[in-house]
Short mmCIF file of C-alpha atoms in Angstrom, two decimals:
data_model
loop_
_atom_site.label_atom_id
_atom_site.label_comp_id
_atom_site.label_asym_id
_atom_site.label_seq_id
_atom_site.Cartn_x
_atom_site.Cartn_y
_atom_site.Cartn_z
CA MET L 270 40.23 -51.84 -37.48
CA GLY L 271 37.77 -54.22 -35.80
CA GLN L 272 39.57 -57.26 -37.17
CA LEU L 273 42.94 -55.88 -36.07
CA LYS L 274 41.56 -55.18 -32.62
CA THR L 275 40.21 -58.74 -32.36
CA TRP L 276 43.58 -60.13 -33.43
CA ALA L 277 45.36 -57.99 -30.82
CA VAL L 278 42.97 -59.13 -28.10
CA ASN L 279 43.44 -62.79 -29.02
CA LEU L 280 47.22 -62.35 -29.07
CA GLY L 281 47.10 -60.68 -25.69
CA LEU L 282 44.98 -63.49 -24.27
CA ALA L 283 47.32 -66.10 -25.71
CA LEU L 284 50.39 -64.37 -24.27
CA SER L 285 48.68 -63.93 -20.92
CA SER L 286 47.78 -67.63 -20.86
CA LEU L 287 51.35 -68.55 -21.77
CA VAL L 288 52.81 -66.35 -19.03
CA LEU L 289 50.29 -67.72 -16.53
CA GLY L 290 51.08 -71.28 -17.55
CA ILE L 291 54.82 -70.67 -17.17
CA ALA L 292 54.28 -69.05 -13.77
CA ILE L 293 52.15 -71.97 -12.57
CA GLY L 294 54.77 -74.40 -13.90
CA GLU L 295 57.60 -72.56 -12.17
CA ILE L 296 55.73 -72.44 -8.86
CA GLY L 297 54.65 -76.08 -9.15
CA LEU L 298 58.18 -77.36 -9.81
CA ARG L 299 59.53 -75.38 -6.86
CA LEU L 300 56.81 -76.58 -4.50
CA ALA L 301 57.41 -80.15 -5.61
CA GLN L 302 61.17 -79.58 -5.15
CA ILE L 303 61.87 -80.90 -8.64
CA GLU L 304 65.28 -79.69 -9.74
CA GLY L 305 67.06 -79.64 -13.08
CA LEU L 306 70.44 -78.40 -14.23
CA LYS L 307 71.63 -74.82 -14.20
CA LYS L 308 74.16 -73.34 -16.59
CA LEU L 309 77.27 -72.83 -14.54
CA PRO L 310 79.54 -69.89 -15.35
CA GLU L 311 82.05 -70.96 -17.95
CA PRO L 312 85.47 -71.13 -16.25
CA SER L 313 88.57 -70.20 -18.12
CA HIS L 314 90.64 -72.91 -19.76
CA ALA L 315 93.13 -72.55 -16.92
CA VAL L 316 90.85 -74.38 -14.47
CA PHE L 317 89.80 -77.27 -16.70
CA SER L 318 90.58 -80.65 -15.11
CA PRO L 319 88.97 -83.99 -16.09
CA SER L 320 90.04 -85.79 -12.88
CA PHE L 321 91.66 -85.16 -9.52
CA PHE L 322 95.15 -85.90 -10.84
CA THR L 323 94.97 -83.88 -14.05
CA GLN L 324 95.21 -80.22 -14.94
CA SER L 325 94.48 -77.98 -17.88
CA ASP L 326 97.14 -77.81 -20.58
CA PRO L 327 97.08 -75.09 -23.28
CA ASN L 328 98.60 -77.39 -25.90
CA ARG L 329 97.45 -80.90 -24.98
CA GLY L 330 94.03 -80.11 -23.49
CA TRP L 331 94.90 -81.73 -20.18
CA SER L 332 97.91 -83.38 -18.57
CA ASN L 333 98.85 -85.09 -15.33
CA ARG L 334 99.16 -82.64 -12.44
CA PRO L 335 102.63 -82.74 -10.82
CA GLY L 336 102.45 -83.84 -7.21
CA ALA L 337 98.83 -85.04 -7.34
CA LYS L 338 97.94 -87.89 -4.97
CA GLY L 339 94.80 -89.83 -4.15
CA TRP L 340 92.82 -93.05 -4.42
CA TRP L 341 91.34 -94.24 -7.69
CA GLN L 342 88.30 -96.48 -7.12
CA TYR L 343 86.17 -96.22 -10.27
CA GLU L 344 87.58 -99.31 -12.04
CA GLY L 345 89.95 -101.48 -10.07
CA GLU L 346 91.62 -99.69 -7.17
CA SER L 347 94.98 -98.02 -6.68
CA TYR L 348 96.71 -95.08 -5.07
CA ILE L 349 97.74 -92.50 -7.67
CA GLU L 350 100.93 -90.51 -7.23
CA ILE L 351 102.13 -88.14 -9.96
CA ASN L 352 105.80 -87.16 -9.80
CA SER L 353 107.20 -83.64 -10.07
CA ASP L 354 107.26 -83.75 -13.88
CA GLY L 355 103.73 -85.06 -14.37
CA LEU L 356 104.48 -88.78 -14.75
CA ARG L 357 102.80 -91.57 -12.82
CA ASP L 358 106.22 -92.89 -11.99
CA GLN L 359 109.17 -92.51 -9.68
CA GLU L 360 111.43 -89.49 -9.99
CA TYR L 361 114.03 -89.67 -12.75
CA ALA L 362 117.00 -87.40 -13.34
CA ILE L 363 116.57 -85.33 -16.50
CA ALA L 364 120.12 -86.09 -17.56
CA LYS L 365 120.42 -89.77 -18.42
CA PRO L 366 122.89 -91.53 -16.09
CA LYS L 367 125.87 -93.32 -17.59
CA ASN L 368 125.43 -96.93 -18.67
CA THR L 369 121.65 -96.52 -18.69
CA PHE L 370 119.19 -97.73 -21.31
CA ARG L 371 116.18 -95.43 -21.10
CA ILE L 372 112.74 -96.20 -22.56
CA ALA L 373 109.93 -93.64 -22.85
CA ILE L 374 106.40 -95.04 -23.23
CA LEU L 375 103.63 -92.82 -24.61
CA GLY L 376 100.02 -93.88 -24.27
CA ASP L 377 96.56 -93.35 -22.81
CA SER L 378 94.79 -94.84 -19.80
CA PHE L 379 96.23 -98.31 -20.47
CA THR L 380 99.71 -96.87 -19.90
CA LEU L 381 98.80 -94.55 -17.02
CA ALA L 382 97.04 -97.62 -15.54
CA SER L 383 95.18 -95.95 -12.68
CA GLN L 384 93.31 -99.26 -12.22
CA VAL L 385 96.30 -101.10 -10.72
CA PRO L 386 99.04 -100.24 -8.21
CA ALA L 387 102.01 -98.48 -9.83
CA GLN L 388 104.32 -101.45 -9.22
CA ASN L 389 101.93 -103.67 -11.23
CA ASN L 390 101.82 -101.37 -14.24
CA TYR L 391 103.45 -102.89 -17.34
CA THR L 392 105.95 -100.03 -17.47
CA SER L 393 107.19 -100.83 -13.95
CA VAL L 394 107.19 -104.59 -14.56
CA LEU L 395 109.09 -104.09 -17.83
CA GLU L 396 111.76 -102.06 -16.04
CA LYS L 397 112.41 -105.00 -13.70
CA THR L 398 112.03 -107.69 -16.37
CA LEU L 399 114.54 -106.33 -18.87
CA GLY L 400 117.32 -106.74 -16.34
CA ASN L 401 117.03 -110.52 -16.85
CA CYS L 402 117.79 -110.22 -20.54
CA SER L 403 121.41 -110.92 -21.53
CA LYS L 404 121.33 -108.01 -23.93
CA PHE L 405 120.76 -105.56 -21.05
CA LYS L 406 122.62 -107.47 -18.31
CA LYS L 407 125.23 -104.77 -17.80
CA LYS L 408 122.84 -101.87 -18.26
CA ASN L 409 120.74 -99.88 -15.82
CA ILE L 410 117.17 -99.93 -17.19
CA GLU L 411 114.77 -96.99 -16.86
CA VAL L 412 111.23 -97.13 -18.25
CA LEU L 413 109.47 -93.77 -18.06
CA ASN L 414 105.65 -93.74 -18.06
CA PHE L 415 104.24 -90.80 -20.07
CA GLY L 416 100.68 -92.19 -20.12
CA VAL L 417 97.74 -89.80 -19.67
CA ASP L 418 94.06 -90.76 -19.46
CA GLY L 419 92.15 -90.22 -22.68
CA TYR L 420 95.08 -89.32 -24.91
CA GLY L 421 95.08 -89.96 -28.62
CA THR L 422 98.04 -90.03 -31.00
CA ALA L 423 97.88 -86.26 -31.54
CA GLN L 424 98.37 -85.55 -27.83
CA GLU L 425 101.09 -88.19 -27.65
CA LEU L 426 102.96 -86.50 -30.50
CA LEU L 427 102.76 -83.17 -28.65
CA THR L 428 103.93 -84.91 -25.46
CA LEU L 429 106.87 -86.35 -27.40
CA ARG L 430 107.82 -82.85 -28.49
CA GLU L 431 107.27 -81.11 -25.16
CA LYS L 432 108.21 -83.66 -22.51
CA VAL L 433 110.12 -86.67 -23.79
CA GLY L 434 113.12 -85.25 -25.62
CA LYS L 435 114.84 -83.78 -22.57
CA TYR L 436 115.14 -87.29 -21.06
CA GLN L 437 117.14 -88.51 -24.08
CA PRO L 438 115.46 -91.93 -24.37
CA ASP L 439 117.14 -94.70 -26.34
CA LEU L 440 113.77 -96.12 -27.30
CA VAL L 441 110.30 -94.58 -27.60
CA ILE L 442 107.31 -96.93 -27.45
CA VAL L 443 103.92 -95.62 -28.56
CA SER L 444 101.00 -97.72 -27.32
CA PHE L 445 97.98 -97.67 -29.60
CA PHE L 446 94.58 -98.80 -28.30
CA ILE L 447 92.40 -100.34 -31.02
CA GLY L 448 89.21 -99.38 -29.15
CA ASN L 449 89.35 -95.62 -29.71
CA ASP L 450 92.69 -94.25 -30.90
CA VAL L 451 91.68 -93.98 -34.56
CA ILE L 452 88.53 -92.14 -33.47
CA ASP L 453 90.49 -89.85 -31.11
CA ASN L 454 92.61 -88.67 -34.05
CA SER L 455 89.64 -87.27 -35.99
CA ARG L 456 87.91 -84.00 -35.25
CA LYS L 457 85.00 -85.26 -37.34
CA LEU L 458 84.54 -88.51 -35.38
CA GLU L 459 85.67 -87.78 -31.81
CA ASN L 460 82.92 -86.42 -29.54
CA ASN L 461 85.23 -84.60 -27.11
CA TYR L 462 86.35 -81.35 -28.72
CA TYR L 463 88.30 -80.23 -25.65
CA ARG L 464 91.56 -81.51 -27.09
CA PRO L 465 94.00 -80.64 -29.88
CA PHE L 466 93.64 -82.26 -33.29
CA PHE L 467 95.83 -82.41 -36.34
CA VAL L 468 94.07 -81.35 -39.53
CA TYR L 469 95.03 -80.98 -43.17
CA LYS L 470 95.67 -77.45 -44.39
CA ASN L 471 96.84 -77.08 -47.97
CA GLY L 472 97.70 -80.77 -47.94
CA GLN L 473 99.87 -80.47 -44.83
CA LEU L 474 99.08 -81.92 -41.41
CA GLU L 475 99.01 -79.09 -38.88
CA PRO L 476 97.93 -78.82 -35.23
CA ASP L 477 94.53 -77.30 -34.47
CA PHE L 478 94.36 -75.68 -31.03
CA SER L 479 90.88 -74.18 -31.40
CA PHE L 480 89.80 -75.95 -28.20
CA ARG L 481 91.53 -73.14 -26.30
CA ASN L 482 88.59 -70.86 -27.10
CA LEU L 483 85.89 -73.48 -26.56
CA PRO L 484 83.46 -73.10 -23.63
CA MET L 485 83.58 -76.26 -21.55
CA GLY L 486 79.84 -76.73 -21.89
CA TYR L 487 80.38 -77.24 -25.61
CA SER L 488 83.28 -79.65 -25.32
CA ASN L 489 81.16 -82.71 -26.13
CA ARG L 490 79.15 -81.99 -29.24
CA TYR L 491 76.68 -84.80 -28.53
CA LEU L 492 75.78 -83.44 -25.08
CA ILE L 493 74.86 -79.88 -26.05
CA THR L 494 71.15 -79.36 -25.26
CA THR L 495 68.71 -76.91 -26.79
CA VAL L 496 68.67 -74.98 -23.49
CA ASP L 497 72.46 -74.54 -23.67
CA HIS L 498 71.94 -72.06 -26.49
CA LEU L 499 69.88 -69.75 -24.25
CA PRO L 500 71.39 -66.99 -22.05
CA ASP L 501 72.77 -68.06 -18.67
CA TRP L 502 70.61 -65.59 -16.73
CA LEU L 503 67.42 -66.94 -18.28
CA VAL L 504 68.23 -70.62 -17.67
CA ASN L 505 69.45 -70.04 -14.12
CA HIS L 506 66.21 -68.27 -13.17
CA SER L 507 63.84 -70.75 -14.80
CA ARG L 508 63.12 -74.08 -13.15
CA ILE L 509 61.24 -75.20 -16.28
CA LEU L 510 64.31 -74.66 -18.48
CA GLN L 511 66.54 -76.36 -15.92
CA VAL L 512 64.30 -79.44 -15.83
CA ALA L 513 64.11 -79.45 -19.63
CA LYS L 514 67.91 -79.28 -19.81
CA LYS L 515 68.26 -82.22 -17.42
CA ALA L 516 65.74 -84.36 -19.32
CA GLU L 517 67.30 -83.66 -22.71
CA LEU L 518 70.80 -84.28 -21.36
CA GLU L 519 69.78 -87.73 -20.08
CA TYR L 520 68.31 -88.53 -23.47
CA ARG L 521 71.48 -87.39 -25.21
CA LYS L 522 73.70 -89.39 -22.85
CA ASN L 523 71.80 -92.56 -23.71
CA ASN L 524 72.19 -91.81 -27.41
CA LEU L 525 75.88 -91.09 -26.90
CA VAL L 526 76.48 -94.57 -25.49
CA LYS L 527 74.83 -96.07 -28.55
CA HIS L 528 76.73 -93.76 -30.89
CA SER L 529 80.08 -94.52 -29.19
CA ASN L 530 79.48 -98.26 -29.52
CA GLU L 531 78.71 -97.84 -33.22
CA LEU L 532 81.91 -95.83 -33.69
CA SER L 533 84.01 -98.45 -31.92
CA VAL L 534 82.58 -101.19 -34.12
CA SER L 535 83.39 -99.16 -37.25
CA THR L 536 87.07 -99.33 -36.28
CA PHE L 537 86.99 -103.03 -37.24
CA ARG L 538 85.77 -102.35 -40.77
CA GLU L 539 87.26 -101.04 -43.98
CA PRO L 540 86.43 -97.29 -44.03
CA ARG L 541 83.08 -96.64 -45.67
CA ASP L 542 83.05 -92.85 -45.75
CA ASP L 543 85.44 -89.92 -46.13
CA ASN L 544 85.59 -89.20 -42.38
CA TRP L 545 86.93 -92.67 -41.60
CA LYS L 546 89.30 -92.62 -44.56
CA GLU L 547 90.70 -89.30 -43.39
CA SER L 548 90.96 -90.49 -39.78
CA TRP L 549 93.05 -93.49 -40.82
CA GLN L 550 95.23 -91.24 -42.99
CA ILE L 551 95.75 -88.81 -40.09
CA THR L 552 96.64 -91.76 -37.86
CA GLU L 553 99.23 -92.98 -40.37
CA ASP L 554 100.73 -89.51 -40.80
CA LEU L 555 100.91 -88.91 -37.05
CA LEU L 556 102.67 -92.22 -36.42
CA THR L 557 105.08 -91.51 -39.27
CA LEU L 558 105.83 -88.06 -37.86
CA MET L 559 106.53 -89.57 -34.45
CA GLN L 560 108.85 -92.18 -35.92
CA GLN L 561 110.73 -89.52 -37.91
CA GLU L 562 111.12 -87.20 -34.94
CA VAL L 563 112.32 -90.04 -32.71
CA LYS L 564 114.83 -91.07 -35.36
CA GLU L 565 116.10 -87.49 -35.63
CA LYS L 566 116.92 -87.69 -31.92
CA GLU L 567 118.96 -90.85 -32.66
CA ALA L 568 116.55 -93.09 -30.77
CA ASP L 569 114.58 -96.17 -31.82
CA PHE L 570 110.83 -96.34 -32.25
CA LEU L 571 108.32 -99.12 -31.57
CA LEU L 572 104.56 -99.08 -32.11
CA MET L 573 102.70 -101.38 -29.70
CA ILE L 574 99.11 -102.40 -30.46
CA ILE L 575 96.78 -102.85 -27.48
CA ALA L 576 93.81 -105.03 -28.38
CA ASP L 577 90.18 -104.17 -27.84
CA PRO L 578 88.86 -106.36 -24.97
CA MET L 579 86.52 -108.19 -27.34
CA GLN L 580 89.43 -109.26 -29.57
CA VAL L 581 91.04 -111.15 -26.70
CA HIS L 582 87.99 -112.41 -24.81
CA LYS L 583 88.62 -115.83 -23.26
CA ASP L 584 85.44 -117.26 -24.80
CA GLU L 585 85.64 -117.96 -28.53
CA ALA L 586 81.84 -118.02 -28.86
CA THR L 587 81.63 -114.52 -27.35
CA ARG L 588 84.21 -113.20 -29.81
CA LYS L 589 82.39 -114.82 -32.70
CA PHE L 590 79.01 -113.45 -31.63
CA PHE L 591 80.46 -109.94 -31.43
CA GLN L 592 81.94 -110.31 -34.89
CA VAL L 593 78.86 -111.76 -36.56
CA SER L 594 76.30 -109.52 -34.84
CA ASN L 595 78.24 -106.43 -35.87
CA LYS L 596 78.86 -107.67 -39.43
CA ILE L 597 82.65 -107.56 -39.05
CA ASP L 598 84.57 -109.49 -41.71
CA ASP L 599 87.89 -109.52 -39.87
CA LEU L 600 88.12 -108.86 -36.13
CA TYR L 601 91.81 -108.02 -36.58
CA TYR L 602 91.43 -105.62 -39.52
CA PRO L 603 92.74 -102.55 -37.59
CA ASN L 604 95.72 -104.49 -36.25
CA GLN L 605 96.76 -105.57 -39.73
CA ARG L 606 96.29 -102.07 -41.05
CA LEU L 607 98.63 -100.69 -38.37
CA LYS L 608 101.20 -103.40 -39.14
CA ASP L 609 100.99 -102.45 -42.82
CA ILE L 610 101.69 -98.83 -41.86
CA GLY L 611 104.80 -100.01 -40.05
CA LYS L 612 105.96 -101.93 -43.14
CA ARG L 613 105.38 -98.94 -45.43
CA HIS L 614 107.35 -96.59 -43.21
CA ASN L 615 109.94 -99.06 -41.95
CA PHE L 616 109.22 -99.14 -38.22
CA PRO L 617 108.57 -102.21 -36.03
CA VAL L 618 105.09 -103.01 -34.73
CA LEU L 619 104.36 -105.27 -31.76
CA ASP L 620 100.77 -106.55 -31.87
CA LEU L 621 99.82 -107.86 -28.42
CA ALA L 622 96.46 -109.25 -29.58
CA PRO L 623 97.48 -112.76 -30.75
CA ALA L 624 99.40 -113.61 -27.59
CA PHE L 625 96.71 -112.06 -25.35
CA GLN L 626 93.97 -114.06 -27.03
CA SER L 627 95.98 -117.28 -26.89
CA TYR L 628 96.82 -116.78 -23.20
CA ALA L 629 93.22 -115.88 -22.23
CA LYS L 630 91.80 -118.89 -24.10
CA LYS L 631 94.39 -121.36 -22.78
CA ASN L 632 94.09 -120.23 -19.17
CA GLN L 633 90.39 -119.27 -19.34
CA THR L 634 91.17 -115.98 -17.67
CA CYS L 635 90.26 -112.36 -18.20
CA LEU L 636 93.20 -110.03 -18.88
CA HIS L 637 90.85 -107.05 -18.92
CA GLY L 638 88.52 -106.06 -16.12
CA PHE L 639 88.08 -106.35 -12.36
CA GLU L 640 85.70 -108.09 -9.98
CA LYS L 641 85.66 -104.93 -7.83
CA ASN L 642 84.54 -101.67 -9.45
CA GLY L 643 84.64 -103.10 -12.95
CA THR L 644 83.48 -105.67 -15.48
CA LEU L 645 85.36 -108.92 -15.97
CA CYS L 646 86.82 -109.31 -19.47
CA GLY L 647 86.02 -105.66 -20.26
CA GLY L 648 87.63 -102.29 -19.69
CA HIS L 649 91.32 -101.94 -18.87
CA TRP L 650 94.04 -104.47 -18.13
CA ASN L 651 94.17 -106.03 -14.69
CA SER L 652 97.52 -106.96 -13.12
CA GLU L 653 97.66 -110.22 -15.08
CA GLY L 654 97.23 -108.28 -18.30
CA HIS L 655 99.99 -105.85 -17.36
CA ASN L 656 102.36 -108.70 -16.53
CA LEU L 657 101.74 -110.37 -19.88
CA ALA L 658 102.22 -107.09 -21.76
CA ALA L 659 105.56 -106.51 -20.02
CA GLU L 660 106.66 -110.06 -20.84
CA LEU L 661 105.79 -109.64 -24.53
CA ILE L 662 107.57 -106.29 -24.81
CA ALA L 663 110.64 -107.73 -23.09
CA ASP L 664 110.66 -110.65 -25.54
CA GLN L 665 110.50 -108.20 -28.44
CA LEU L 666 113.39 -106.11 -27.12
CA CYS L 667 115.58 -108.98 -25.97
CA GLU L 668 115.26 -110.70 -29.33
CA ASN L 669 116.31 -107.46 -31.02
CA LYS L 670 113.16 -107.27 -33.17
CA THR L 671 113.17 -103.47 -33.04
CA GLY L 672 116.49 -103.12 -34.77
CA LEU L 673 118.21 -101.80 -31.64
#
C-alpha cells in the first residue's frame, strides 16, 4: 500500500505541475499578445469558394460565380467579369445562330486568364483572328471561354457534360497544362482533395465525389496539423494549442512548396512508381472519353498542350540548368507522351511548346510572367503569350490540321 500511495502522490504532483505549467503558458501567451490559429467552424460545402469570383459546386468542387465582378491584382492585373452562365466572356445565346462556327475551350487558369484583360485573353484574340482566315471568311466566329482556375482534366470532362453541350459547339479545344494537369488527375498525387477525381472501380473509370463530405480543413492533406485532430472547443480555448497549430502549419507550408516542386519535376520523367503510372493512364482515359463524347455530339476535338514556363524560357542556359539539375533526360517527355496519346486514339494535338520556345529565344522575351505582381518568365502567360497562342491555334484551324 505504501508503494501505491507514493506512486499516487508522485502522479498527483506530476499532473499538478503539468496543469500549472499549462496555466502559466496560457497566461504568458495572452499577456504577451502572442496569437495562433483557431479552428473555425466547418462551413457546409455550399459556402466553399476559393476566390471572389468562384462558388461551390457539388459536382466540380468549385466553378465561376455568375455575375461576379472585381479586380484581380495577385499576378498581373485585370478586371474580372463573369457572365450569367459562369464564363469569363461576353454573353452568348444558348442556341447557336445561323452561319456561326462556335468553338468551346476548356481549361484552367491559363484559359480563364485572370492575369490579363479579357480582350487580351487568347480566346478573345482567337475569335477576332479567325475572321481573317479564308476558311472562315463567310462565317460568324464565336469562341466560348469555359476556363476555371485550378481545374484538371476530370473537372473539364464534367464541365463538358454539364455546360458545353447546350451551346452546340462545332469544335471543342481542351487546353492541357504540362505543369500540373497530370498531377491534378490523380487522387494519390494531388494535394487538394476538395475536388472530384476519376478512379478505377472494377477496371472502369468512374467519378469519385467523396469531396462533398470532406471538411474544408482537411481539403489539403499536406496542411493538416496535429492540433486539427483535437476537438474544436479545446483548440479554441487554448492559446498554447493555437500557437502550436500556427507553428506546425508554417512548417508544413514550407514542406508543401518543396513537395510541389518535386511533383512538378516528376512530370518530366518516365513514371517510376505505380501512382504516376496510374495518373498517366487516368489522363489518357479522360482525354479519350472527352474526345468520344465530343464526337458523339458531331463536333471536332483538339487537344492543346500548354508548356511549363521552364520549357519555353528565353535563356537556353536556364533551361539546360533546370534539366540537368533535376536529372531530366528529355524536357519534352510529357509533350511527346500526350502527342502519342493523340495518335493512339486518332485525335489532333497542338503542342505550343516548340513555337513558344523559338519565339522567346529569337525575341529574347518572356511569354510568361509580369513585371507587376509577378515573376518574369514564370507563372501564367502575359498578353504577348496569349497573342502567340491565338496565332498558333488559328494557324492550326485555318490549315485544317484538325480534320474539320
